[in-house]
Short mmCIF file of C-alpha atoms in Angstrom, two decimals:
data_model
loop_
_atom_site.label_atom_id
_atom_site.label_comp_id
_atom_site.label_asym_id
_atom_site.label_seq_id
_atom_site.Cartn_x
_atom_site.Cartn_y
_atom_site.Cartn_z
CA MET S 1 -0.19 0.18 -0.18
CA GLY S 2 3.22 2.04 0.52
CA ILE S 3 2.41 5.97 1.27
CA ALA S 4 -1.80 5.41 0.57
CA GLN S 5 -1.79 2.73 4.12
CA LYS S 6 -4.42 4.07 6.29
CA VAL S 7 -3.15 3.93 10.65
CA THR S 8 -6.09 1.73 10.62
CA ASP S 9 -3.12 -0.62 8.10
CA PRO S 10 -2.24 -3.45 10.90
CA PHE S 11 1.63 -2.68 10.15
CA LEU S 12 1.63 0.89 10.06
CA LYS S 13 -0.16 0.75 13.35
CA LEU S 14 2.44 -1.04 14.72
CA SER S 15 5.11 1.26 13.44
CA VAL S 16 3.88 3.86 15.37
CA PHE S 17 2.27 2.20 18.10
CA GLY S 18 6.17 1.51 18.36
CA TRP S 19 7.57 4.62 17.50
CA ASP S 20 5.70 5.83 20.69
CA PHE S 21 6.84 3.63 22.87
CA GLY S 22 10.21 4.32 21.74
CA LEU S 23 9.75 8.44 22.89
CA PHE S 24 7.98 7.00 25.65
CA ILE S 25 10.99 5.66 27.54
CA LEU S 26 12.97 8.13 26.31
CA ASN S 27 11.09 10.34 28.26
CA ILE S 28 11.55 8.10 31.07
CA LEU S 29 15.09 8.39 30.87
CA THR S 30 15.71 12.58 30.06
CA PRO S 31 14.90 15.32 31.87
CA ASP S 32 12.22 17.49 31.82
CA LEU S 33 12.00 20.95 30.12
CA LYS S 34 12.27 24.06 31.81
CA PRO S 35 9.21 25.68 32.91
CA GLY S 36 9.48 28.27 30.77
CA GLN S 37 10.98 26.52 27.81
CA VAL S 38 8.60 24.29 27.03
CA ILE S 39 7.59 25.61 23.47
CA PRO S 40 10.36 25.78 21.09
CA ALA S 41 12.74 28.69 20.81
CA HIS S 42 11.05 29.58 17.00
CA ALA S 43 8.04 28.47 17.80
CA ALA S 44 4.01 30.58 18.11
CA GLY S 45 4.15 31.05 22.08
CA HIS S 46 7.50 30.79 22.91
CA ASN S 47 7.75 32.85 26.10
CA LEU S 48 4.45 31.99 26.95
CA THR S 49 3.50 34.95 24.51
CA TRP S 50 0.55 33.99 22.00
CA PRO S 51 0.27 35.40 19.03
CA GLU S 52 -2.05 38.42 18.85
CA TYR S 53 -6.15 36.68 19.83
CA VAL S 54 -8.44 36.94 16.37
CA ALA S 55 -12.03 36.17 17.47
CA PRO S 56 -13.23 34.13 13.80
CA ARG S 57 -15.21 36.03 10.70
CA ASP S 58 -17.51 35.69 8.51
CA GLY S 59 -17.01 32.65 6.37
CA ASP S 60 -13.66 31.71 8.47
CA SER S 61 -14.10 27.82 9.47
CA ARG S 62 -13.80 26.20 12.24
CA SER S 63 -13.89 23.24 13.61
CA ALA S 64 -15.63 21.24 17.04
CA CYS S 65 -11.98 21.08 18.92
CA PRO S 66 -11.89 24.71 21.09
CA MET S 67 -8.06 23.84 20.33
CA LEU S 68 -7.49 23.11 16.57
CA ASN S 69 -10.27 26.78 16.60
CA ALA S 70 -7.26 28.41 19.19
CA MET S 71 -4.38 27.90 17.41
CA ALA S 72 -6.72 29.77 14.37
CA ASN S 73 -7.99 32.56 16.24
CA HIS S 74 -4.11 33.19 17.22
CA GLY S 75 -2.51 33.02 13.34
CA ILE S 76 -1.08 29.27 14.51
CA LEU S 77 -3.07 27.89 12.20
CA PRO S 78 -4.45 29.91 9.20
CA HIS S 79 -6.94 32.72 10.98
CA ASP S 80 -9.52 31.53 8.18
CA GLY S 81 -9.23 27.74 9.06
CA LYS S 82 -8.96 26.16 5.24
CA ASN S 83 -5.83 24.96 3.14
CA ILE S 84 -4.32 23.61 5.71
CA THR S 85 -1.85 20.44 4.81
CA PHE S 86 -2.18 17.79 7.06
CA LYS S 87 1.51 17.67 7.45
CA GLU S 88 1.12 21.29 8.38
CA LEU S 89 -1.29 20.48 10.94
CA THR S 90 0.83 18.25 12.51
CA THR S 91 3.92 20.13 12.85
CA LYS S 92 2.04 23.09 14.76
CA VAL S 93 0.06 20.97 17.49
CA ARG S 94 3.67 19.34 18.17
CA GLU S 95 4.83 22.86 18.17
CA THR S 96 2.34 24.60 20.04
CA PHE S 97 0.50 21.75 22.51
CA ASN S 98 4.00 19.42 23.18
CA PHE S 99 2.14 16.14 22.13
CA ALA S 100 4.35 12.79 20.81
CA SER S 101 5.86 12.83 16.87
CA SER S 102 3.92 10.44 17.31
CA PHE S 103 1.15 11.56 18.73
CA CYS S 104 0.67 14.26 16.04
CA PHE S 105 1.16 12.13 13.25
CA PHE S 106 -1.41 9.35 14.38
CA VAL S 107 -4.23 11.84 14.47
CA PRO S 108 -4.16 14.13 11.16
CA LYS S 109 -3.06 10.66 8.80
CA PHE S 110 -6.63 9.48 11.11
CA ALA S 111 -8.37 12.36 9.68
CA ALA S 112 -6.67 13.11 6.05
CA ASP S 113 -8.38 9.03 5.95
CA PHE S 114 -11.38 9.08 6.80
CA LEU S 115 -11.20 12.86 4.82
CA GLU S 116 -10.72 10.40 2.15
CA ARG S 117 -7.27 12.66 1.09
CA SER S 118 -3.58 12.22 1.05
CA TYR S 119 -1.61 13.01 4.29
CA TRP S 120 1.18 13.99 2.05
CA SER S 121 -0.22 15.75 0.06
CA ASP S 122 -3.97 16.76 0.42
CA LYS S 123 -5.33 19.73 2.14
CA PHE S 124 -8.20 20.02 3.66
CA ASP S 125 -10.53 23.34 6.61
CA LEU S 126 -11.07 22.83 9.69
CA ALA S 127 -14.94 23.14 9.71
CA GLU S 128 -14.39 19.86 7.65
CA LEU S 129 -13.47 17.67 10.61
CA ASN S 130 -17.15 17.97 11.60
CA MET S 131 -18.23 15.91 9.41
CA HIS S 132 -20.42 12.92 11.07
CA ALA S 133 -20.43 9.94 8.95
CA GLN S 134 -17.86 7.94 10.84
CA ASN S 135 -18.66 9.65 14.93
CA ALA S 136 -14.47 10.07 14.53
CA ILE S 137 -13.11 13.54 14.86
CA GLU S 138 -17.09 15.69 15.92
CA HIS S 139 -18.83 12.91 18.17
CA ASP S 140 -21.81 12.55 20.17
CA GLY S 141 -22.02 13.22 23.67
CA SER S 142 -19.19 16.15 23.14
CA LEU S 143 -18.36 18.21 26.47
CA THR S 144 -18.44 21.39 24.52
CA ARG S 145 -21.18 20.55 21.81
CA HIS S 146 -24.90 19.55 21.34
CA ASP S 147 -24.92 16.74 18.93
CA VAL S 148 -25.14 17.40 14.86
CA ALA S 149 -28.05 16.07 14.64
CA LEU S 150 -29.67 18.96 17.32
CA VAL S 151 -26.73 21.54 16.43
CA PRO S 152 -25.09 20.95 12.49
CA ASP S 153 -23.19 24.33 13.11
CA GLN S 154 -19.99 22.62 15.39
CA GLY S 155 -17.85 25.70 15.00
CA LYS S 156 -18.62 27.14 18.47
CA PRO S 157 -18.77 26.55 21.60
CA ASP S 158 -22.33 26.17 23.83
CA LEU S 159 -21.65 28.43 27.15
CA GLN S 160 -24.16 26.04 28.61
CA LEU S 161 -22.61 22.41 28.15
CA VAL S 162 -18.64 24.50 29.12
CA ASP S 163 -20.41 25.93 32.10
CA GLU S 164 -21.71 23.14 32.96
CA LEU S 165 -18.81 21.03 32.78
CA LEU S 166 -16.08 23.62 34.32
CA LYS S 167 -19.31 23.58 37.70
CA GLU S 168 -17.47 20.07 37.98
CA ALA S 169 -14.96 21.02 39.47
CA THR S 170 -13.36 19.53 42.98
CA GLY S 171 -9.94 19.38 43.03
CA THR S 172 -7.40 22.54 43.98
CA MET S 173 -4.71 23.70 42.68
CA PRO S 174 -1.44 25.39 43.87
CA ASP S 175 -2.59 28.29 43.63
CA SER S 176 -6.01 27.41 45.56
CA SER S 177 -8.07 28.02 41.73
CA PRO S 178 -10.32 24.82 40.99
CA ARG S 179 -8.93 22.14 39.13
CA LEU S 180 -10.84 19.88 36.75
CA THR S 181 -9.85 15.98 38.41
CA ILE S 182 -10.58 12.44 37.14
CA PRO S 183 -14.01 11.81 38.46
CA ASP S 184 -14.65 15.23 37.64
CA LEU S 185 -14.42 14.78 34.07
CA SER S 186 -15.58 10.51 34.55
CA ARG S 187 -19.14 12.71 35.85
CA ALA S 188 -19.56 15.12 33.19
CA LEU S 189 -18.51 12.56 30.05
CA SER S 190 -21.65 10.40 32.53
CA LYS S 191 -23.61 13.06 32.82
CA ARG S 192 -23.71 14.23 28.60
CA ARG S 193 -23.98 11.09 27.25
CA TYR S 194 -26.40 10.87 28.85
CA HIS S 195 -28.19 13.34 28.19
CA ALA S 196 -27.18 13.18 24.20
CA ARG S 197 -28.73 9.61 24.96
CA LYS S 198 -31.88 11.33 25.60
CA THR S 199 -32.64 14.60 23.51
CA ASN S 200 -30.93 12.82 20.19
CA LYS S 201 -32.73 10.60 18.48
CA GLU S 202 -29.92 9.86 16.29
CA TYR S 203 -27.63 8.77 18.95
CA SER S 204 -25.05 6.48 18.69
CA GLU S 205 -21.57 5.26 20.28
CA SER S 206 -19.07 2.69 19.77
CA PHE S 207 -16.52 1.59 21.87
CA PHE S 208 -14.05 3.50 19.63
CA HIS S 209 -16.22 6.72 20.04
CA ASN S 210 -16.55 6.74 23.57
CA PHE S 211 -12.74 5.88 24.22
CA PHE S 212 -11.71 9.04 21.23
CA GLY S 213 -14.74 10.82 23.80
CA SER S 214 -12.43 10.31 26.83
CA SER S 215 -9.35 11.33 24.17
CA ASN S 216 -10.66 14.45 23.39
CA SER S 217 -11.71 15.52 27.39
CA ALA S 218 -8.57 13.55 28.66
CA THR S 219 -6.48 16.28 27.21
CA MET S 220 -7.51 19.32 29.53
CA LEU S 221 -5.93 17.01 32.74
CA THR S 222 -2.99 16.53 30.78
CA LEU S 223 -2.02 19.50 28.71
CA PHE S 224 -4.05 22.28 31.04
CA ALA S 225 -3.52 20.17 34.53
CA GLY S 226 -7.23 20.69 34.82
CA SER S 227 -7.10 24.43 36.01
CA ILE S 228 -10.16 26.10 35.07
CA THR S 229 -8.35 29.17 34.87
CA ASP S 230 -6.77 28.20 31.67
CA LEU S 231 -9.60 25.54 30.50
CA ARG S 232 -11.37 28.83 30.45
CA PRO S 233 -10.54 30.80 27.48
CA MET S 234 -9.87 27.79 26.27
CA LEU S 235 -12.96 26.67 25.77
CA ILE S 236 -15.63 29.67 25.94
CA GLU S 237 -13.58 31.74 23.31
CA GLU S 238 -10.98 29.10 22.25
CA LYS S 239 -8.23 31.55 22.78
CA PHE S 240 -4.79 31.06 24.53
CA PRO S 241 -4.67 32.28 28.11
CA GLU S 242 -1.73 34.79 29.11
CA HIS S 243 1.19 33.38 29.90
CA TRP S 244 0.42 29.66 29.73
CA GLU S 245 2.31 26.47 28.63
CA PRO S 246 1.50 22.94 28.07
CA ALA S 247 1.34 21.07 31.35
CA VAL S 248 3.83 18.46 29.35
CA ARG S 249 6.77 19.05 30.08
CA ASP S 250 8.55 15.41 28.92
CA ARG S 251 11.60 16.24 26.27
CA TYR S 252 9.96 14.08 23.34
CA GLY S 253 6.04 15.72 24.35
CA LEU S 254 3.22 13.60 25.60
CA THR S 255 3.56 9.44 24.12
CA MET S 256 0.18 7.80 22.86
CA ALA S 257 1.54 5.13 26.06
CA LYS S 258 1.42 7.88 28.86
CA PHE S 259 -1.85 10.23 27.76
CA ASN S 260 -3.65 6.34 27.92
CA SER S 261 -2.42 6.46 32.04
CA THR S 262 -5.07 9.44 31.91
CA VAL S 263 -7.51 8.24 28.93
CA ILE S 264 -8.06 4.89 30.35
CA PRO S 265 -9.32 6.15 34.13
CA VAL S 266 -11.54 8.65 32.78
CA GLU S 267 -13.25 5.74 30.52
CA ARG S 268 -13.60 2.87 33.11
CA GLY S 269 -15.14 5.97 35.50
CA ILE S 270 -17.93 7.24 32.96
CA ASP S 271 -20.90 5.99 34.81
CA THR S 272 -24.76 7.16 32.85
CA LYS S 273 -26.10 4.86 35.06
CA LYS S 274 -25.73 6.38 38.24
CA ILE S 275 -26.97 9.49 36.80
CA GLU S 276 -30.14 8.24 35.78
CA GLN S 277 -30.32 6.72 38.62
CA GLU S 278 -29.79 10.12 40.88
CA GLU S 279 -32.20 11.79 38.15
CA ALA S 280 -35.32 9.65 38.84
CA ALA S 281 -33.85 10.00 42.29
CA GLN S 282 -34.57 13.91 42.69
CA ASN S 283 -37.39 13.57 40.39
CA SER S 284 -39.26 11.06 42.68
CA PRO S 285 -42.48 12.49 44.03
CA SER S 286 -40.66 12.36 47.64
CA ALA S 287 -38.02 14.16 46.61
CA LEU S 288 -40.82 17.24 45.88
#
């Protein structure tokens, strides 16, 4: 299959996972990057200084992913969100969020595959990532968007959903500000999946869909350390907080191997039946 291989191809998948595990080991053996130096010297955001934020204009293309939208809003990706190469996405995401190079190849390559494009030569617009046909990057039960069957425009966050998510925080940051924890995120996802099933007659999910949803959400715990102070502008305005840098300081970036140590507990903690029971108890005559 050559360069036309898909990430679902066993040989390519094995190669990427082997590459990722090698970086995981290197991160263990090498010292972390120093605070303030996570983003490379040549990249936007170095020295905790981000390019000017400009809100989306009419006609700009935006995705269901707040972090990609923020990159466009700050001009790290084209501000109109159009004609982006998959290879450019790989490079910019690597520099901006300190994902491992293996991770930064795997996800854009997956996106190219489901859009039926060449990772190596084709371009895309951010809104194209919202394609719901495969319940892939855009998926039902998102924490910041209502399902596409209810709200077709996935390029903008739903502020009520974001507010409900941020209110779930029970942890505390070192400066005493609120922090989202793994149990908090599991509970938020439990609520969203339960309510999405009730309100969207076209709702669908699978193991892959659920795991991908937990993966998307877990970036709030890894890259942002769960900080509500930092998550608020990212999720509401899709804007980088002032003086922000990724909380991941691994020298070779956040690997899929390490990331799964957060994703798996988040997914395992999801319990929609508990939410159903709680709401039934609240609505019972004895509770009124």
